[in-house]
PDB file of C-alpha atoms in Angstrom:
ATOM      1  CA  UNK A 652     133.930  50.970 119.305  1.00  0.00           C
ATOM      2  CA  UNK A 653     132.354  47.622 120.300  1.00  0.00           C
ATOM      3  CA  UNK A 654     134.483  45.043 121.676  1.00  0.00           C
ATOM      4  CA  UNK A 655     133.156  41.488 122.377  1.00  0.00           C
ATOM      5  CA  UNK A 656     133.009  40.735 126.396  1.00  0.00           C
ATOM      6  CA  UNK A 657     134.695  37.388 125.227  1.00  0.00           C
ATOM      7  CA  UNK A 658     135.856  35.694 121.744  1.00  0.00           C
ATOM      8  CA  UNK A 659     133.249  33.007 122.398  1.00  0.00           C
ATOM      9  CA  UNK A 660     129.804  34.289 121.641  1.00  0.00           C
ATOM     10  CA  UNK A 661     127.355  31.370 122.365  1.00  0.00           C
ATOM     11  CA  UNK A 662     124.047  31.026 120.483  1.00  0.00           C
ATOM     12  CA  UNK A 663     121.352  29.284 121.665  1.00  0.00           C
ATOM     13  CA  UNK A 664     120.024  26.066 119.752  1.00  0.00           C
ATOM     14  CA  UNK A 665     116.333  25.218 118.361  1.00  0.00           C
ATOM     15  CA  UNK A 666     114.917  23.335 121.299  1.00  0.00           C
ATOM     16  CA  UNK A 667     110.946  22.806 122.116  1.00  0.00           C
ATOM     17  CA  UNK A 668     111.519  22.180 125.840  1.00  0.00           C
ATOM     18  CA  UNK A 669     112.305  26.266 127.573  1.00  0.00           C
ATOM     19  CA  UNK A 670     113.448  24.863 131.348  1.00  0.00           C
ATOM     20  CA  UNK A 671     115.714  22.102 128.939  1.00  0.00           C
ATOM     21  CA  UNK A 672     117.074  25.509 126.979  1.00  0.00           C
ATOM     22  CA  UNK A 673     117.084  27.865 129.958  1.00  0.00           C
ATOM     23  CA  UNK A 674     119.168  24.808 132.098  1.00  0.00           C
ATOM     24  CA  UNK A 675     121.807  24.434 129.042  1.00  0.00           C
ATOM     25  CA  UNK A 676     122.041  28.621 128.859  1.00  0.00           C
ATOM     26  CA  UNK A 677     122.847  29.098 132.436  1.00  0.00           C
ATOM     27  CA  UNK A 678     125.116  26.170 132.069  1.00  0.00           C
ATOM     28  CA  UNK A 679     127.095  27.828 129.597  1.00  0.00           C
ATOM     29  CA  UNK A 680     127.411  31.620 131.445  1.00  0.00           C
ATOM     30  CA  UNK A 681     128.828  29.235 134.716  1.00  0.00           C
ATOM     31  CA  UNK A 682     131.509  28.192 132.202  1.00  0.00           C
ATOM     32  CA  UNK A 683     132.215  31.548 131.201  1.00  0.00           C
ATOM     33  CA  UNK A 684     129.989  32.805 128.320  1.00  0.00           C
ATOM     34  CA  UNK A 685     129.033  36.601 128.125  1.00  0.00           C
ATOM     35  CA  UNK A 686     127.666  36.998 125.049  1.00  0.00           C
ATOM     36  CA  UNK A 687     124.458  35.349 124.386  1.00  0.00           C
ATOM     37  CA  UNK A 688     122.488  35.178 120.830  1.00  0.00           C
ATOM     38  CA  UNK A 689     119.000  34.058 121.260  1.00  0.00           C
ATOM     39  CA  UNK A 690     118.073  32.271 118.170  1.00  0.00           C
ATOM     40  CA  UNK A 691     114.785  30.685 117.617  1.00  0.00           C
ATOM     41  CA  UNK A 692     113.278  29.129 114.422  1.00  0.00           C
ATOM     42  CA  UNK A 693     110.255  27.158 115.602  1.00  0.00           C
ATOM     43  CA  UNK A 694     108.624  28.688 118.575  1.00  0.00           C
ATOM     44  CA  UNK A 695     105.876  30.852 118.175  1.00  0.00           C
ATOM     45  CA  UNK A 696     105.990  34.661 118.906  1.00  0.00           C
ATOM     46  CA  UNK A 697     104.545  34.849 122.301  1.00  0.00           C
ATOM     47  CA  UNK A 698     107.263  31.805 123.462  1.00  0.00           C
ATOM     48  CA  UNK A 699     109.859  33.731 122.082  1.00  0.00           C
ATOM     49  CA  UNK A 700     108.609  36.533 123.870  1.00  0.00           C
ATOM     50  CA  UNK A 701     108.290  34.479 127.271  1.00  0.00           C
ATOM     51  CA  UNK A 702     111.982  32.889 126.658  1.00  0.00           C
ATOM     52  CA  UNK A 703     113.577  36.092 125.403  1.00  0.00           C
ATOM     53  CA  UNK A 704     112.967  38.185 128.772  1.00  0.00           C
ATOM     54  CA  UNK A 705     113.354  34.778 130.512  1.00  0.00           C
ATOM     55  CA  UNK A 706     117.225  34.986 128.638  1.00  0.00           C
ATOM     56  CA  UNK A 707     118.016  38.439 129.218  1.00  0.00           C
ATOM     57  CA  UNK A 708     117.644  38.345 133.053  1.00  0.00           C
ATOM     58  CA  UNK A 709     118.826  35.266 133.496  1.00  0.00           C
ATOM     59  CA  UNK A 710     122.215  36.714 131.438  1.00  0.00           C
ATOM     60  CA  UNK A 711     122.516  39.546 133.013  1.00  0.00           C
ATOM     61  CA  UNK A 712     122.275  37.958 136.388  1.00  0.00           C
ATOM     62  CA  UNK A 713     125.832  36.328 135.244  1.00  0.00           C
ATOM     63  CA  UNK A 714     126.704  39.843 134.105  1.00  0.00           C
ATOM     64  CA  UNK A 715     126.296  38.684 130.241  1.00  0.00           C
ATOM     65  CA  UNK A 716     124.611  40.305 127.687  1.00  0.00           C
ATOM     66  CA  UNK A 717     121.920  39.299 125.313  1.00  0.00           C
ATOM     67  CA  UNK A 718     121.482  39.539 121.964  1.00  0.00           C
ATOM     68  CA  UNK A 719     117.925  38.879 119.340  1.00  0.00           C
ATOM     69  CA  UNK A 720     118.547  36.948 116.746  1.00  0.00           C
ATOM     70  CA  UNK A 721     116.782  38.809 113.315  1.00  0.00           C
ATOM     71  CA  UNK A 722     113.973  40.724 115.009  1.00  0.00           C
ATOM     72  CA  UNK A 723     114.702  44.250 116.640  1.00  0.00           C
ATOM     73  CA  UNK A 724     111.282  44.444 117.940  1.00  0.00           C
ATOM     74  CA  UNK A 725     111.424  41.526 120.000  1.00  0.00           C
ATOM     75  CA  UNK A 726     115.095  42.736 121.055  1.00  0.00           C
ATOM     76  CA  UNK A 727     113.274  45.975 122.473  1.00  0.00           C
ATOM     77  CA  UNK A 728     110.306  44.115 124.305  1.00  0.00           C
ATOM     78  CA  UNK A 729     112.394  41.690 126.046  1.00  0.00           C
ATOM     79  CA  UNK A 730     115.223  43.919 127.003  1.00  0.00           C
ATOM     80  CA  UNK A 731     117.606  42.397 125.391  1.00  0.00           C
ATOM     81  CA  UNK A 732     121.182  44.572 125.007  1.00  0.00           C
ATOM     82  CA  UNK A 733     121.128  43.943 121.060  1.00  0.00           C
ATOM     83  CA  UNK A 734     119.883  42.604 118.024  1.00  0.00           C
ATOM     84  CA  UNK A 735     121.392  40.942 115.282  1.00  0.00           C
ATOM     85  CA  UNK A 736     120.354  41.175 111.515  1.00  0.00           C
ATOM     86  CA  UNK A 737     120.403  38.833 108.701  1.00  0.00           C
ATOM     87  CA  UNK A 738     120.320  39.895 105.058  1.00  0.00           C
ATOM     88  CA  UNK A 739     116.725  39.741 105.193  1.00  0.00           C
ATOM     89  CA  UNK A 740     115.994  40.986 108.325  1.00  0.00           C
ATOM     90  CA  UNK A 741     115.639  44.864 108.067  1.00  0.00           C
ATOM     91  CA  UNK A 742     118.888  47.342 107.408  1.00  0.00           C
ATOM     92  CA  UNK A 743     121.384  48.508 110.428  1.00  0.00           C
ATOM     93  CA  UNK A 744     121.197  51.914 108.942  1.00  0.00           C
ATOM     94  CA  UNK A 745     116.829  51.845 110.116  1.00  0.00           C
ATOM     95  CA  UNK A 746     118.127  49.417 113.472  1.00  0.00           C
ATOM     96  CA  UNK A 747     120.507  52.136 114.757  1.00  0.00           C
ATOM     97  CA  UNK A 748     118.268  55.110 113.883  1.00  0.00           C
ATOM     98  CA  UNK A 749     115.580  53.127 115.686  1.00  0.00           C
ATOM     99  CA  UNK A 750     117.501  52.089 119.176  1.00  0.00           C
ATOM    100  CA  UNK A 751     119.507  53.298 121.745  1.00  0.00           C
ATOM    101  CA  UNK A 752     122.930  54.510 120.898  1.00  0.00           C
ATOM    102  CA  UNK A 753     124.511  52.005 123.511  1.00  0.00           C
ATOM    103  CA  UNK A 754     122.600  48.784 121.331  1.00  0.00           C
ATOM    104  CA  UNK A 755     124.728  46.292 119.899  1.00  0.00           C
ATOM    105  CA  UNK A 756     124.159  45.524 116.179  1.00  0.00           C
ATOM    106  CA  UNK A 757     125.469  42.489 114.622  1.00  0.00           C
ATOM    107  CA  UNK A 758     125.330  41.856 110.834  1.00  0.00           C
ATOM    108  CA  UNK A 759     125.730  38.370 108.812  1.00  0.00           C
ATOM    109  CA  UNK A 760     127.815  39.600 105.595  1.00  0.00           C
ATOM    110  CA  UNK A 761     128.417  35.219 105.018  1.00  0.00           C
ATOM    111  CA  UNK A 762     131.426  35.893 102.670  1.00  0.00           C
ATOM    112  CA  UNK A 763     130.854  38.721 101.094  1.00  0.00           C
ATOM    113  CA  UNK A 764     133.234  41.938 102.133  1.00  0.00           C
ATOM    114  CA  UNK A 765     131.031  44.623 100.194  1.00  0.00           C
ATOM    115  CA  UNK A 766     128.263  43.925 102.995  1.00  0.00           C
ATOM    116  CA  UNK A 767     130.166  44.063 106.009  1.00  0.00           C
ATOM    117  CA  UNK A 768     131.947  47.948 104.857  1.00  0.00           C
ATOM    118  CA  UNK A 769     128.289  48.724 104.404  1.00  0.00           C
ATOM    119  CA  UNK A 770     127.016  47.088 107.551  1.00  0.00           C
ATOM    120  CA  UNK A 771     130.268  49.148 109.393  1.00  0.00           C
ATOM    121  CA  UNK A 772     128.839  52.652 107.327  1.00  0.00           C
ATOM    122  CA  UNK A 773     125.441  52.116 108.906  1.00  0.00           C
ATOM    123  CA  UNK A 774     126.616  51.801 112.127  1.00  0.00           C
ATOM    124  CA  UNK A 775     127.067  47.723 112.613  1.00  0.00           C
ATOM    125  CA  UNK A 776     128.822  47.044 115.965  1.00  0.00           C
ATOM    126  CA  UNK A 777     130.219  43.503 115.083  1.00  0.00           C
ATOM    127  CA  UNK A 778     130.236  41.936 111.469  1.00  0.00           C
ATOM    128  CA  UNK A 779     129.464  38.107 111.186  1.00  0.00           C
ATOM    129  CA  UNK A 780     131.776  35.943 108.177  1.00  0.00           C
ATOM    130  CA  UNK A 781     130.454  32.294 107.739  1.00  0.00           C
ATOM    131  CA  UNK A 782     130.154  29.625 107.306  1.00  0.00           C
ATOM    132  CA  UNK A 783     133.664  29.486 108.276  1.00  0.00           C
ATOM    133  CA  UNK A 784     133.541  25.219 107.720  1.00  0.00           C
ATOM    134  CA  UNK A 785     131.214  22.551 107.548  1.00  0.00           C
ATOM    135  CA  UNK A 786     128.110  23.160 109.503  1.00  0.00           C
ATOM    136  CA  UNK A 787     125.449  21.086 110.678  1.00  0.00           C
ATOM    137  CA  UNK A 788     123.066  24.003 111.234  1.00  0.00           C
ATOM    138  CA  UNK A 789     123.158  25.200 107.797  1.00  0.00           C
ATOM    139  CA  UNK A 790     124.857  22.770 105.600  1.00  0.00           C
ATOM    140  CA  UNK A 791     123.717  24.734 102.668  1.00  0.00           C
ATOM    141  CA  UNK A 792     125.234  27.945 103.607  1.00  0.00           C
ATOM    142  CA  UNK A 793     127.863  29.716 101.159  1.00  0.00           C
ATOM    143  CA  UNK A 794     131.288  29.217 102.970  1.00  0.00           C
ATOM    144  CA  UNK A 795     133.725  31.951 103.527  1.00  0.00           C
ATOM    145  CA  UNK A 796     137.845  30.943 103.044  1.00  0.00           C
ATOM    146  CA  UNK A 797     140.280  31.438 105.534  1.00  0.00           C
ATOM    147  CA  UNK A 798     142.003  33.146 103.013  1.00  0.00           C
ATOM    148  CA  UNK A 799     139.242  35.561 102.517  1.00  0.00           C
ATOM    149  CA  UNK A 800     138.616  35.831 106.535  1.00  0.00           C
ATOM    150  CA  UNK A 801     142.284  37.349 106.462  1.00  0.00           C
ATOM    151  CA  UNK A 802     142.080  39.697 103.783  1.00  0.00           C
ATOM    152  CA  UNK A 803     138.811  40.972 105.043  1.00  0.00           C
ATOM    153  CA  UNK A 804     140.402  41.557 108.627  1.00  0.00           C
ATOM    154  CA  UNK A 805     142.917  43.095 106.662  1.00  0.00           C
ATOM    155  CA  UNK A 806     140.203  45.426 105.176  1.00  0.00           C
ATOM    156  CA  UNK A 807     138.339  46.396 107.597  1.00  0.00           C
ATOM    157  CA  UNK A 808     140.962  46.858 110.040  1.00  0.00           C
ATOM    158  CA  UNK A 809     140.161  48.069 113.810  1.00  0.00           C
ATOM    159  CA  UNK A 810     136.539  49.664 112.266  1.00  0.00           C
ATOM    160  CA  UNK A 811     134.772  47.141 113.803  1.00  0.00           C
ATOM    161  CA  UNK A 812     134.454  43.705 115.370  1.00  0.00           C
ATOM    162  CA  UNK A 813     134.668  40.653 113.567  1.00  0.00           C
ATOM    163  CA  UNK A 814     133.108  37.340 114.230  1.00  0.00           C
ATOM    164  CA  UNK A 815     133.473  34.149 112.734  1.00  0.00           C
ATOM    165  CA  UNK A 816     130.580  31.543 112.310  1.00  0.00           C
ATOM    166  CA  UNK A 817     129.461  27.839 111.126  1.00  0.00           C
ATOM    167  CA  UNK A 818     131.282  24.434 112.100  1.00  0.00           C
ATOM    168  CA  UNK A 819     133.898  26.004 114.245  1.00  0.00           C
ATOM    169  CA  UNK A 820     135.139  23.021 116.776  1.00  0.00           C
ATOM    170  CA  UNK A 821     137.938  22.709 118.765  1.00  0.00           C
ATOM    171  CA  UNK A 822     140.009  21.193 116.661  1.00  0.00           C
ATOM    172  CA  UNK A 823     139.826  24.082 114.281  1.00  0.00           C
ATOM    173  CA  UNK A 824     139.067  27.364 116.204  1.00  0.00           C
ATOM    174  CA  UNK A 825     142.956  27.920 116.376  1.00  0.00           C
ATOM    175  CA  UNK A 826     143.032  28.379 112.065  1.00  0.00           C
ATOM    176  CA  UNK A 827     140.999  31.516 112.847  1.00  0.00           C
ATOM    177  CA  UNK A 828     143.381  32.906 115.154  1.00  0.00           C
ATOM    178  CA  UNK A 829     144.183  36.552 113.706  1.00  0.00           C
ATOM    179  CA  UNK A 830     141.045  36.799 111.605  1.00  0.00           C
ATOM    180  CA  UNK A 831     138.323  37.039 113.962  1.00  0.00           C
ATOM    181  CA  UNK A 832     137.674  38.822 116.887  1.00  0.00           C
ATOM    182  CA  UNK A 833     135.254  35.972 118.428  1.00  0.00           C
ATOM    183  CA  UNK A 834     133.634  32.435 117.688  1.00  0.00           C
ATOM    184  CA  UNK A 835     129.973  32.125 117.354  1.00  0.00           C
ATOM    185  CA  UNK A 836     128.845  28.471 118.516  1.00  0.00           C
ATOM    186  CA  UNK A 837     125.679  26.405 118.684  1.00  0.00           C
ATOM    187  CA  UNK A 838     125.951  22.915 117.910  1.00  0.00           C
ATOM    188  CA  UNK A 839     129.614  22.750 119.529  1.00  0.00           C
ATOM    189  CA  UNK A 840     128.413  23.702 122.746  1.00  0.00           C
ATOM    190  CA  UNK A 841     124.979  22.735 122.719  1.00  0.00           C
ATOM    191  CA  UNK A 842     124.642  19.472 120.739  1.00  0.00           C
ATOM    192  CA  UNK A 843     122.276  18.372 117.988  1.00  0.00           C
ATOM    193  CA  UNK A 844     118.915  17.047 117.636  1.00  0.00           C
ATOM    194  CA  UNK A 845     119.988  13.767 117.841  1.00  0.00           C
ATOM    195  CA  UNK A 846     122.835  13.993 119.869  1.00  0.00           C
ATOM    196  CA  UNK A 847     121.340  16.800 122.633  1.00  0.00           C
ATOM    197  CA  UNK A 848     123.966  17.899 125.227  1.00  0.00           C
ATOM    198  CA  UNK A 849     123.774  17.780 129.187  1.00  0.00           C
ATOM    199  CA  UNK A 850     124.066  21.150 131.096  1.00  0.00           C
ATOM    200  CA  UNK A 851     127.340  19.611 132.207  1.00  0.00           C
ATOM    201  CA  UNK A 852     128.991  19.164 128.781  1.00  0.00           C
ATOM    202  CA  UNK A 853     127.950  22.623 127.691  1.00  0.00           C
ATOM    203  CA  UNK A 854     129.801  23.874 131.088  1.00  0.00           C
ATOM    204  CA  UNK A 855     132.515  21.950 130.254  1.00  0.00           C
ATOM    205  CA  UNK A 856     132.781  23.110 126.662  1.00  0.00           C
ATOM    206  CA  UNK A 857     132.582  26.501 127.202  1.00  0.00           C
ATOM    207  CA  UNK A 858     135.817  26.235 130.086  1.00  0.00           C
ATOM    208  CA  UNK A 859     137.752  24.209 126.894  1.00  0.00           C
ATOM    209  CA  UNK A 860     136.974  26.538 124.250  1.00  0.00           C
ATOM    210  CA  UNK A 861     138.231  29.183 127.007  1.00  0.00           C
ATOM    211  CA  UNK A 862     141.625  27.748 127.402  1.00  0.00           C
ATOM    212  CA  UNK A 863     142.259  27.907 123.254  1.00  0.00           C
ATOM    213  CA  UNK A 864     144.225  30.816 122.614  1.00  0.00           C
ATOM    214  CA  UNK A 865     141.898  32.820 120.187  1.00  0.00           C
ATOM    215  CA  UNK A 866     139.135  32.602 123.261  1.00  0.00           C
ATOM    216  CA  UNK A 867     141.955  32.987 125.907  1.00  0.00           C
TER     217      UNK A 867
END
């Protein structure tokens, strides 16, 4: 069964400027992270295609690994070591039949427990619950209770991994403690549009998130 290299699974933010995004990546794998999601909602295909292999060496040069956000072919052609799959973004059941056996696939299942048991029957390595709180990235997204996040862990047991995603900050990482297996961050480590982090702060951030004792 899949295990996450570390509860903090970093995901990379929407930025225009690749050395700017490539400089705040390796930033965070000094601090510590070694699981990367490569997420990218404004670049065109063949930039994604350039940044993607650009992300997986670069990742596993710090011995991390990388996973596509919502496309498996683009997963495949930049050697990435998995994909991960939205509810529109094609089934696991066709992703696993498709890809190695040793692939990671992740699955967003938001707050809905039905998904992630079907996500596990296909073959899902890691299930994603969110948005835990208030997030900046999607501040429309349906929110998933800590309540729920308990009696889903509950649920699903040891089957599979378990991630939780969407305005997680230091000051409330430690509520999740018991639920999920690992923290999915992009604006806590990486900053916002209008208030874009330095490759020292994202170093930094990852080595405090470390010392919290769901990370630790």
């Amino acid at each position: 069964m899949f295990s996450f290299p570390s509860p903090l699974y970093a995901i990379t933010p929407d930025l225009a400027d690749t050395h700017r995004l490539l400089a705040l990546v390796e930033s965070a794998l000094v601090g510590g992270v070694k699981l990367l999601q490569y997420r990218d909602k404004i670049s065109p295909m063949p930039v994604m295609l350039t940044r993607g292999r650009a992300l997986a060496s670069l990742c596993h040069q710090y011995g991390a690994k990388l996973i596509v956000n919502d496309d498996v072919v683009l997963a495949v052609a930049c050697g990435a070591d998995g994909v991960h799959l939205g509810g529109a973004d094609g089934s696991v059941h066709d992703a696993r039949r498709l890809l190695p056996p040793s692939t990671i696939i992740g699955a967003s299942c938001y707050n809905d427990l039905t998904l992630a048991q079907q996500a596990v029957a296909a073959g899902a390595s890691y299930v994603a619950f969110g948005t835990c709180f208030d997030s900046p990235t999607k501040p429309a997204a349906r929110k998933v209770s800590l309540q729920q996040l308990a009696n889903f862990r509950q649920a699903l047991g040891n089957e599979v991994a378990i991630c939780g995603i969407g305005g997680i900050t230091l000051d409330n990482v430690d509520t999740l403690d018991g639920k999920v297996d690992a923290v999915a961050l992009i604006s806590e480590l990486f900053g916002t549009a209008d208030h874009p982090a330095t490759p020292e702060y994202v170093c930094d951030r990852v080595r405090q998130f470390m010392a919290e004792p769901l990370v630790a």
